[in-house]
Each structure stands twice: as C-alpha cells, then as structure tokens.
Amino acid sequence: MRKLIATVLLFFVMFVHFAAVCNCSKNNSNQTTLFELNWGKGQNEVSLVPEDADDLLTGIGPIDFAVDEKNNLIYIYDWANDYRILQCGFKGNVKKVITKEMYGKDSAIVFNVDKQGNLCVYSCDKKRKNKLLIFNSNCDLIRTIDLKINPVNTQEMYLDEKNRFWLGYSCSKTFEFNTNGEIISEFGSDKTNLVRSKGKYYTRTVSGNKYDNQNTSEVTYLCDISGNTISKLPASAVLIGIDAHSNCYLNIYEPSEKKDYIWICNSKGQTIKKHKLYFELHDQNAFLQIRIADSGNIYIAPNSNANNRFRIIKIDGLRK
C-alpha cells in the first residue's frame, strides 16, 4: 500500500512539473532572441556608460533602436560610443555605421524607419537647427528636411504610410509634419496632458477627478488623432506602436505582479490579447525599448547592464 501511495505521489509531482514546463514553453514559444552584443567599442560591440561617469544614465547601454523588416535590419543608437548609429543584420552582424558627423549631432536624437526602408533621423545641429535626415538602406544620405520649430527635447518619432511624421516632445506637445517639414497640426498643452502620439492614436494621462469625479491620481485614455476618447486604460499604459491592421500595442505595468504586459487593442479600444513579459524593462518609458512592426511582430531590447549583454528579442505576431 505504501509503495502504491509513493508511486501515485511521484506521478503527481512529475505531472505538475511537466504541466508547468509546458505552460512556460507555451508562453515563450513565440519569443526568440535574435542576437546579443558584447560591451565594448569594437565593430560588433556596443558601449555601456561607465558607472563612475557623471551622467544620470550610468551603467546603461543603447537607449533606442528601430527595425526594418523589409531589409532585415535593426538600427541601434550606440550613444555612449560617440553617438554612433549601428546598422545590424538580424544575426547581430554590424553592416554599416552612421557617425555623428553624418547627421550633425548636437542634442538628443530619435529615429525610425519609414515604409520604404529608409532610416529617418531627427537631429539638432550645432547651430540649433532642427533637421530630419533620411538615409537609405546603404546608409547614404538621400534627403535633408529643415524643420521650422524651436529646439526642444524630442522623445519619439512616428511615420505613417504617407510618410507624414510626428515628433513627440517632453513639453507634452506633439507636432505633425508633412513631407516638406511643415507643421500641419499640433496637440497637447498643459502638464496634465502627456501626449504620446503614434500618428493614428495617442494616450492621454490626466487627473482622475478632473474627468471622472474619482479620487484616483491618474487615468489614461486611448484617443484617436481627432481627440476622441476610444477607451479608458490603466494609468500605467504607454502606447508603443500600431501594426498595419490599426491594432494598438500598449505596455502596461502590473504592480501586484511586478511584471510588464503587452496589451493589443483593436481600433475600437477592445482588448484582443494580453502577453506577459518574462524579463525586466528599464522603466515605464518602455516606448524607447519596444518596436512594433507592421506585421505585428514585436522587438524588445530588455534591461541591460554590465552583467547582462545587450540583446534584441523578437516576439512573433501576438494578434494571431
């Protein structure tokens, strides 16, 4: 009888372990590491800000990247290594390098890839002139667009299918430009409206009692480009991208689990998928570390430090 009970218990323990392994594999089966890069200043390395540097971002590696699925390329802002931009293949091999002399770096920059596979770099040169520089996939400069705005801290860029582009600023304003660099619209004004535009949608975070007569400190809304509210979201929601089917991708931090999630919402604001991330992000400004391709594939640069190499992770289209 004791042998029978022991056998049953052993079988139960093995079954629980097997189920846990299967569940973990299911959660991570569509997640792969594309490549990892060592720290350094070599050809296939990226730099880490030294811990003893007089900088707020000491111990941090690249802070921005962009994905070109059309040409299987990833651009990495290796800012701690003299502000260079690395063009890498999907296996991590560095193909080209764009130096700061090529784009006139004088302040923080952002960049993204347009629908034709060109890299669009926002930069402010030494004369404090704002420019958008467009490089082809060979890293040749093919066009320069002068932007008629005052130089302020730019946090993000989005380009739509017509190559109109939006620049989001730390002063809570977002400007929309046409292909000639002329401002055709702007929105966001006071400090309670943090606008993170992605061309078709944006998130707006406000005091809860101002809009809902609630005592909550913050409420975030998903809005369309006309300012109409689509849905109410958790206060931690950050809009990180849109795919070709107009689905919105949101990064949401769940305090009770201390985990980040990716939510996918359709154009009506309905949540169609939730995906838990099994690694740590730098902070809640996760739009700097997550890119959404038109295909719906997600590319993430997780938290990196001296003990953890820089890496790019790909999550195959979650909307399926």
GROMACS .gro file of C-alpha atoms in nm:
model
  320
    1MET     CA    1   0.000   0.000   0.000
    2ARG     CA    2   0.285   0.237   0.089
    3LYS     CA    3   0.452   0.164  -0.244
    4LEU     CA    4   0.127   0.242  -0.425
    5ILE     CA    5   0.087   0.574  -0.242
    6ALA     CA    6   0.451   0.664  -0.308
    7THR     CA    7   0.410   0.580  -0.677
    8VAL     CA    8   0.095   0.793  -0.703
    9LEU     CA    9   0.265   1.088  -0.529
   10LEU     CA   10   0.569   1.057  -0.755
   11PHE     CA   11   0.347   1.051  -1.062
   12PHE     CA   12   0.157   1.357  -0.936
   13VAL     CA   13   0.478   1.555  -0.876
   14MET     CA   14   0.609   1.465  -1.222
   15PHE     CA   15   0.277   1.563  -1.380
   16VAL     CA   16   0.274   1.905  -1.209
   17HIS     CA   17   0.633   1.967  -1.321
   18PHE     CA   18   0.553   1.863  -1.678
   19ALA     CA   19   0.247   2.089  -1.687
   20ALA     CA   20   0.450   2.385  -1.561
   21VAL     CA   21   0.719   2.327  -1.822
   22CYS     CA   22   0.459   2.302  -2.098
   23ASN     CA   23   0.287   2.620  -1.981
   24CYS     CA   24   0.618   2.806  -1.972
   25SER     CA   25   0.704   2.681  -2.322
   26LYS     CA   26   0.363   2.788  -2.447
   27ASN     CA   27   0.411   3.138  -2.306
   28ASN     CA   28   0.758   3.172  -2.460
   29SER     CA   29   0.723   2.961  -2.777
   30ASN     CA   30   0.682   3.270  -2.996
   31GLN     CA   31   0.971   3.453  -2.829
   32THR     CA   32   1.325   3.426  -2.962
   33THR     CA   33   1.650   3.612  -2.902
   34LEU     CA   34   1.766   3.747  -3.237
   35PHE     CA   35   2.114   3.835  -3.118
   36GLU     CA   36   2.330   3.956  -2.831
   37LEU     CA   37   2.619   4.203  -2.841
   38ASN     CA   38   2.913   4.234  -2.604
   39TRP     CA   39   3.008   4.558  -2.434
   40GLY     CA   40   3.293   4.750  -2.592
   41LYS     CA   41   3.387   4.980  -2.878
   42GLY     CA   42   3.469   4.718  -3.138
   43GLN     CA   43   3.297   4.652  -3.470
   44ASN     CA   44   3.031   4.418  -3.329
   45GLU     CA   45   3.003   4.571  -2.982
   46VAL     CA   46   2.801   4.843  -2.810
   47SER     CA   47   2.906   5.071  -2.529
   48LEU     CA   48   2.793   5.090  -2.170
   49VAL     CA   49   2.800   5.420  -1.982
   50PRO     CA   50   3.065   5.372  -1.708
   51GLU     CA   51   2.933   5.352  -1.353
   52ASP     CA   52   3.166   5.634  -1.245
   53ALA     CA   53   3.057   5.869  -1.525
   54ASP     CA   54   2.891   6.196  -1.430
   55ASP     CA   55   2.566   6.109  -1.602
   56LEU     CA   56   2.214   6.015  -1.498
   57LEU     CA   57   2.228   5.707  -1.721
   58THR     CA   58   2.544   5.547  -1.585
   59GLY     CA   59   2.551   5.171  -1.632
   60ILE     CA   60   2.302   5.186  -1.922
   61GLY     CA   61   2.363   5.075  -2.279
   62PRO     CA   62   2.188   5.176  -2.605
   63ILE     CA   63   1.866   5.368  -2.539
   64ASP     CA   64   1.692   5.350  -2.875
   65PHE     CA   65   1.659   5.123  -3.177
   66ALA     CA   66   1.449   5.083  -3.492
   67VAL     CA   67   1.351   4.782  -3.703
   68ASP     CA   68   1.341   4.746  -4.082
   69GLU     CA   69   1.171   4.413  -4.158
   70LYS     CA   70   1.174   4.488  -4.530
   71ASN     CA   71   1.553   4.461  -4.540
   72ASN     CA   72   1.604   4.253  -4.221
   73LEU     CA   73   1.791   4.534  -4.050
   74ILE     CA   74   1.800   4.678  -3.699
   75TYR     CA   75   1.941   5.022  -3.617
   76ILE     CA   76   2.087   5.071  -3.268
   77TYR     CA   77   2.168   5.407  -3.111
   78ASP     CA   78   2.507   5.335  -2.953
   79TRP     CA   79   2.510   5.679  -2.793
   80ALA     CA   80   2.775   5.601  -2.530
   81ASN     CA   81   3.020   5.530  -2.813
   82ASP     CA   82   3.044   5.879  -2.960
   83TYR     CA   83   2.674   5.882  -3.055
   84ARG     CA   84   2.705   5.642  -3.346
   85ILE     CA   85   2.413   5.454  -3.504
   86LEU     CA   86   2.481   5.089  -3.588
   87GLN     CA   87   2.307   4.911  -3.873
   88CYS     CA   88   2.288   4.541  -3.788
   89GLY     CA   89   2.156   4.233  -3.962
   90PHE     CA   90   1.908   4.010  -3.781
   91LYS     CA   91   2.202   3.796  -3.664
   92GLY     CA   92   2.372   4.091  -3.495
   93ASN     CA   93   2.645   4.146  -3.755
   94VAL     CA   94   2.719   4.519  -3.792
   95LYS     CA   95   2.692   4.616  -4.158
   96LYS     CA   96   2.722   4.995  -4.152
   97VAL     CA   97   2.792   5.274  -3.905
   98ILE     CA   98   2.637   5.622  -3.914
   99THR     CA   99   2.861   5.860  -3.721
  100LYS     CA  100   2.751   6.183  -3.553
  101GLU     CA  101   2.940   6.378  -3.821
  102MET     CA  102   2.698   6.232  -4.077
  103TYR     CA  103   2.389   6.367  -3.903
  104GLY     CA  104   2.520   6.674  -3.715
  105LYS     CA  105   2.457   6.553  -3.364
  106ASP     CA  106   2.434   6.831  -3.104
  107SER     CA  107   2.146   6.715  -2.883
  108ALA     CA  108   1.938   6.405  -2.815
  109ILE     CA  109   1.807   6.241  -3.130
  110VAL     CA  110   1.536   5.994  -3.223
  111PHE     CA  111   1.495   5.787  -3.537
  112ASN     CA  112   1.263   5.543  -3.708
  113VAL     CA  113   1.226   5.352  -4.034
  114ASP     CA  114   0.972   5.456  -4.300
  115LYS     CA  115   0.764   5.227  -4.522
  116GLN     CA  116   1.033   5.225  -4.793
  117GLY     CA  117   1.303   5.102  -4.555
  118ASN     CA  118   1.477   5.439  -4.518
  119LEU     CA  119   1.613   5.548  -4.181
  120CYS     CA  120   1.477   5.887  -4.075
  121VAL     CA  121   1.689   6.063  -3.813
  122TYR     CA  122   1.579   6.372  -3.621
  123SER     CA  123   1.877   6.587  -3.522
  124CYS     CA  124   1.967   6.932  -3.399
  125ASP     CA  125   2.299   7.062  -3.531
  126LYS     CA  126   2.549   7.298  -3.369
  127LYS     CA  127   2.360   7.600  -3.499
  128ARG     CA  128   2.050   7.476  -3.314
  129LYS     CA  129   1.869   7.399  -3.638
  130ASN     CA  130   1.626   7.107  -3.636
  131LYS     CA  131   1.653   6.865  -3.926
  132LEU     CA  132   1.518   6.535  -4.044
  133LEU     CA  133   1.783   6.339  -4.231
  134ILE     CA  134   1.684   6.043  -4.446
  135PHE     CA  135   1.931   5.760  -4.512
  136ASN     CA  136   1.868   5.468  -4.747
  137SER     CA  137   1.946   5.108  -4.651
  138ASN     CA  138   2.307   5.161  -4.763
  139CYS     CA  139   2.331   5.443  -4.507
  140ASP     CA  140   2.367   5.705  -4.782
  141LEU     CA  141   2.211   6.042  -4.700
  142ILE     CA  142   1.944   6.095  -4.966
  143ARG     CA  143   1.747   6.390  -4.827
  144THR     CA  144   1.755   6.661  -4.562
  145ILE     CA  145   1.439   6.834  -4.439
  146ASP     CA  146   1.462   7.155  -4.237
  147LEU     CA  147   1.206   7.171  -3.956
  148LYS     CA  148   1.068   7.508  -3.857
  149ILE     CA  149   1.037   7.454  -3.482
  150ASN     CA  150   1.227   7.560  -3.173
  151PRO     CA  151   1.482   7.306  -3.049
  152VAL     CA  152   1.334   7.115  -2.756
  153ASN     CA  153   1.384   6.767  -2.617
  154THR     CA  154   1.233   6.519  -2.862
  155GLN     CA  155   1.128   6.185  -2.718
  156GLU     CA  156   0.986   5.988  -3.009
  157MET     CA  157   0.905   5.974  -3.378
  158TYR     CA  158   0.636   5.801  -3.580
  159LEU     CA  159   0.594   5.784  -3.959
  160ASP     CA  160   0.269   5.680  -4.129
  161GLU     CA  161   0.205   5.512  -4.464
  162LYS     CA  162   0.217   5.850  -4.643
  163ASN     CA  163   0.549   5.937  -4.477
  164ARG     CA  164   0.396   6.213  -4.274
  165PHE     CA  165   0.569   6.213  -3.941
  166TRP     CA  166   0.503   6.306  -3.580
  167LEU     CA  167   0.756   6.422  -3.322
  168GLY     CA  168   0.664   6.397  -2.954
  169TYR     CA  169   0.827   6.636  -2.709
  170SER     CA  170   0.894   6.635  -2.336
  171CYS     CA  171   0.696   6.957  -2.303
  172SER     CA  172   0.383   6.743  -2.366
  173LYS     CA  173   0.335   6.863  -2.722
  174THR     CA  174   0.329   6.657  -3.038
  175PHE     CA  175   0.376   6.810  -3.382
  176GLU     CA  176   0.262   6.660  -3.712
  177PHE     CA  177   0.469   6.743  -4.021
  178ASN     CA  178   0.415   6.694  -4.391
  179THR     CA  179   0.693   6.561  -4.615
  180ASN     CA  180   0.831   6.915  -4.658
  181GLY     CA  181   0.887   6.955  -4.286
  182GLU     CA  182   0.598   7.199  -4.239
  183ILE     CA  183   0.387   7.173  -3.924
  184ILE     CA  184   0.029   7.086  -4.017
  185SER     CA  185  -0.108   7.019  -3.668
  186GLU     CA  186  -0.012   7.005  -3.303
  187PHE     CA  187  -0.178   6.893  -2.984
  188GLY     CA  188  -0.111   6.861  -2.613
  189SER     CA  189  -0.057   7.165  -2.395
  190ASP     CA  190  -0.056   7.159  -2.015
  191LYS     CA  191   0.139   6.928  -1.786
  192THR     CA  192  -0.161   6.706  -1.713
  193ASN     CA  193  -0.181   6.604  -2.078
  194LEU     CA  194   0.117   6.388  -2.161
  195VAL     CA  195   0.063   6.312  -2.528
  196ARG     CA  196   0.246   6.020  -2.683
  197SER     CA  197   0.138   6.026  -3.043
  198LYS     CA  198   0.170   5.738  -3.286
  199GLY     CA  199   0.004   5.902  -3.582
  200LYS     CA  200  -0.340   5.741  -3.557
  201TYR     CA  201  -0.379   5.715  -3.180
  202TYR     CA  202  -0.230   5.858  -2.867
  203THR     CA  203  -0.258   5.814  -2.493
  204ARG     CA  204  -0.359   6.097  -2.264
  205THR     CA  205  -0.294   6.082  -1.891
  206VAL     CA  206  -0.493   6.318  -1.668
  207SER     CA  207  -0.603   6.356  -1.307
  208GLY     CA  208  -0.885   6.113  -1.241
  209ASN     CA  209  -1.106   6.358  -1.051
  210LYS     CA  210  -1.085   6.607  -1.337
  211TYR     CA  211  -1.251   6.376  -1.585
  212ASP     CA  212  -1.430   6.105  -1.386
  213ASN     CA  213  -1.503   6.271  -1.049
  214GLN     CA  214  -1.292   5.998  -0.891
  215ASN     CA  215  -1.021   6.018  -0.628
  216THR     CA  216  -0.768   5.827  -0.837
  217SER     CA  217  -0.446   6.014  -0.904
  218GLU     CA  218  -0.427   5.938  -1.276
  219VAL     CA  219  -0.640   5.797  -1.556
  220THR     CA  220  -0.510   5.717  -1.904
  221TYR     CA  221  -0.725   5.726  -2.216
  222LEU     CA  222  -0.667   5.591  -2.564
  223CYS     CA  223  -0.771   5.860  -2.813
  224ASP     CA  224  -0.786   5.890  -3.189
  225ILE     CA  225  -0.595   6.159  -3.374
  226SER     CA  226  -0.901   6.390  -3.359
  227GLY     CA  227  -0.900   6.381  -2.981
  228ASN     CA  228  -1.199   6.150  -2.939
  229THR     CA  229  -1.176   5.908  -2.645
  230ILE     CA  230  -1.179   5.544  -2.757
  231SER     CA  231  -1.133   5.366  -2.425
  232LYS     CA  232  -1.012   5.404  -2.069
  233LEU     CA  233  -0.687   5.226  -1.974
  234PRO     CA  234  -0.482   5.155  -1.662
  235ALA     CA  235  -0.288   5.463  -1.550
  236SER     CA  236   0.045   5.295  -1.633
  237ALA     CA  237  -0.048   5.238  -2.001
  238VAL     CA  238   0.205   5.355  -2.261
  239LEU     CA  239   0.122   5.338  -2.631
  240ILE     CA  240   0.421   5.172  -2.801
  241GLY     CA  241   0.305   5.116  -3.157
  242ILE     CA  242   0.050   5.031  -3.423
  243ASP     CA  243   0.055   4.749  -3.677
  244ALA     CA  244  -0.069   4.753  -4.037
  245HIS     CA  245  -0.416   4.644  -3.921
  246SER     CA  246  -0.457   4.952  -3.697
  247ASN     CA  247  -0.421   4.748  -3.378
  248CYS     CA  248  -0.271   4.941  -3.087
  249TYR     CA  249   0.006   4.792  -2.873
  250LEU     CA  250   0.029   4.910  -2.513
  251ASN     CA  251   0.290   4.850  -2.244
  252ILE     CA  252   0.114   4.814  -1.907
  253TYR     CA  253   0.286   4.752  -1.576
  254GLU     CA  254   0.100   4.534  -1.324
  255PRO     CA  255   0.216   4.642  -0.975
  256SER     CA  256   0.071   4.339  -0.796
  257GLU     CA  257   0.280   4.104  -1.012
  258LYS     CA  258   0.570   4.345  -1.068
  259LYS     CA  259   0.554   4.245  -1.434
  260ASP     CA  260   0.513   4.425  -1.764
  261TYR     CA  261   0.239   4.323  -2.006
  262ILE     CA  262   0.176   4.398  -2.371
  263TRP     CA  263  -0.190   4.459  -2.446
  264ILE     CA  264  -0.322   4.460  -2.802
  265CYS     CA  265  -0.636   4.666  -2.865
  266ASN     CA  266  -0.832   4.698  -3.188
  267SER     CA  267  -0.940   5.032  -3.335
  268LYS     CA  268  -1.247   5.032  -3.105
  269GLY     CA  269  -1.031   5.006  -2.797
  270GLN     CA  270  -1.130   4.647  -2.725
  271THR     CA  271  -0.852   4.433  -2.576
  272ILE     CA  272  -0.792   4.134  -2.802
  273LYS     CA  273  -0.476   3.993  -2.643
  274LYS     CA  274  -0.256   4.021  -2.335
  275HIS     CA  275   0.101   3.894  -2.317
  276LYS     CA  276   0.319   3.884  -2.005
  277LEU     CA  277   0.685   3.975  -2.048
  278TYR     CA  278   0.931   3.744  -1.875
  279PHE     CA  279   1.213   3.994  -1.843
  280GLU     CA  280   1.269   4.338  -1.692
  281LEU     CA  281   1.236   4.665  -1.880
  282HIS     CA  282   1.440   4.973  -1.789
  283ASP     CA  283   1.143   5.173  -1.662
  284GLN     CA  284   0.795   5.285  -1.760
  285ASN     CA  285   0.926   5.480  -2.062
  286ALA     CA  286   0.920   5.148  -2.243
  287PHE     CA  287   0.840   5.302  -2.582
  288LEU     CA  288   1.216   5.355  -2.611
  289GLN     CA  289   1.275   4.980  -2.590
  290ILE     CA  290   0.984   4.824  -2.778
  291ARG     CA  291   0.916   4.847  -3.151
  292ILE     CA  292   0.608   4.717  -3.334
  293ALA     CA  293   0.644   4.616  -3.699
  294ASP     CA  294   0.359   4.638  -3.949
  295SER     CA  295   0.348   4.258  -3.941
  296GLY     CA  296   0.259   4.269  -3.572
  297ASN     CA  297   0.597   4.129  -3.468
  298ILE     CA  298   0.735   4.286  -3.151
  299TYR     CA  299   1.101   4.369  -3.100
  300ILE     CA  300   1.230   4.441  -2.750
  301ALA     CA  301   1.563   4.548  -2.603
  302PRO     CA  302   1.529   4.434  -2.239
  303ASN     CA  303   1.709   4.581  -1.942
  304SER     CA  304   2.083   4.563  -2.000
  305ASN     CA  305   2.375   4.631  -1.768
  306ALA     CA  306   2.733   4.526  -1.708
  307ASN     CA  307   2.622   4.177  -1.604
  308ASN     CA  308   2.375   4.126  -1.887
  309ARG     CA  309   2.471   4.167  -2.254
  310PHE     CA  310   2.270   4.390  -2.485
  311ARG     CA  311   2.016   4.181  -2.677
  312ILE     CA  312   1.724   4.210  -2.915
  313ILE     CA  313   1.426   3.981  -2.856
  314LYS     CA  314   1.160   3.911  -3.116
  315ILE     CA  315   0.804   3.808  -3.032
  316ASP     CA  316   0.612   3.678  -3.333
  317GLY     CA  317   0.280   3.846  -3.407
  318LEU     CA  318   0.062   3.819  -3.096
  319ARG     CA  319  -0.254   3.929  -3.272
  320LYS     CA  320  -0.290   3.588  -3.443
   0.00000   0.00000   0.00000
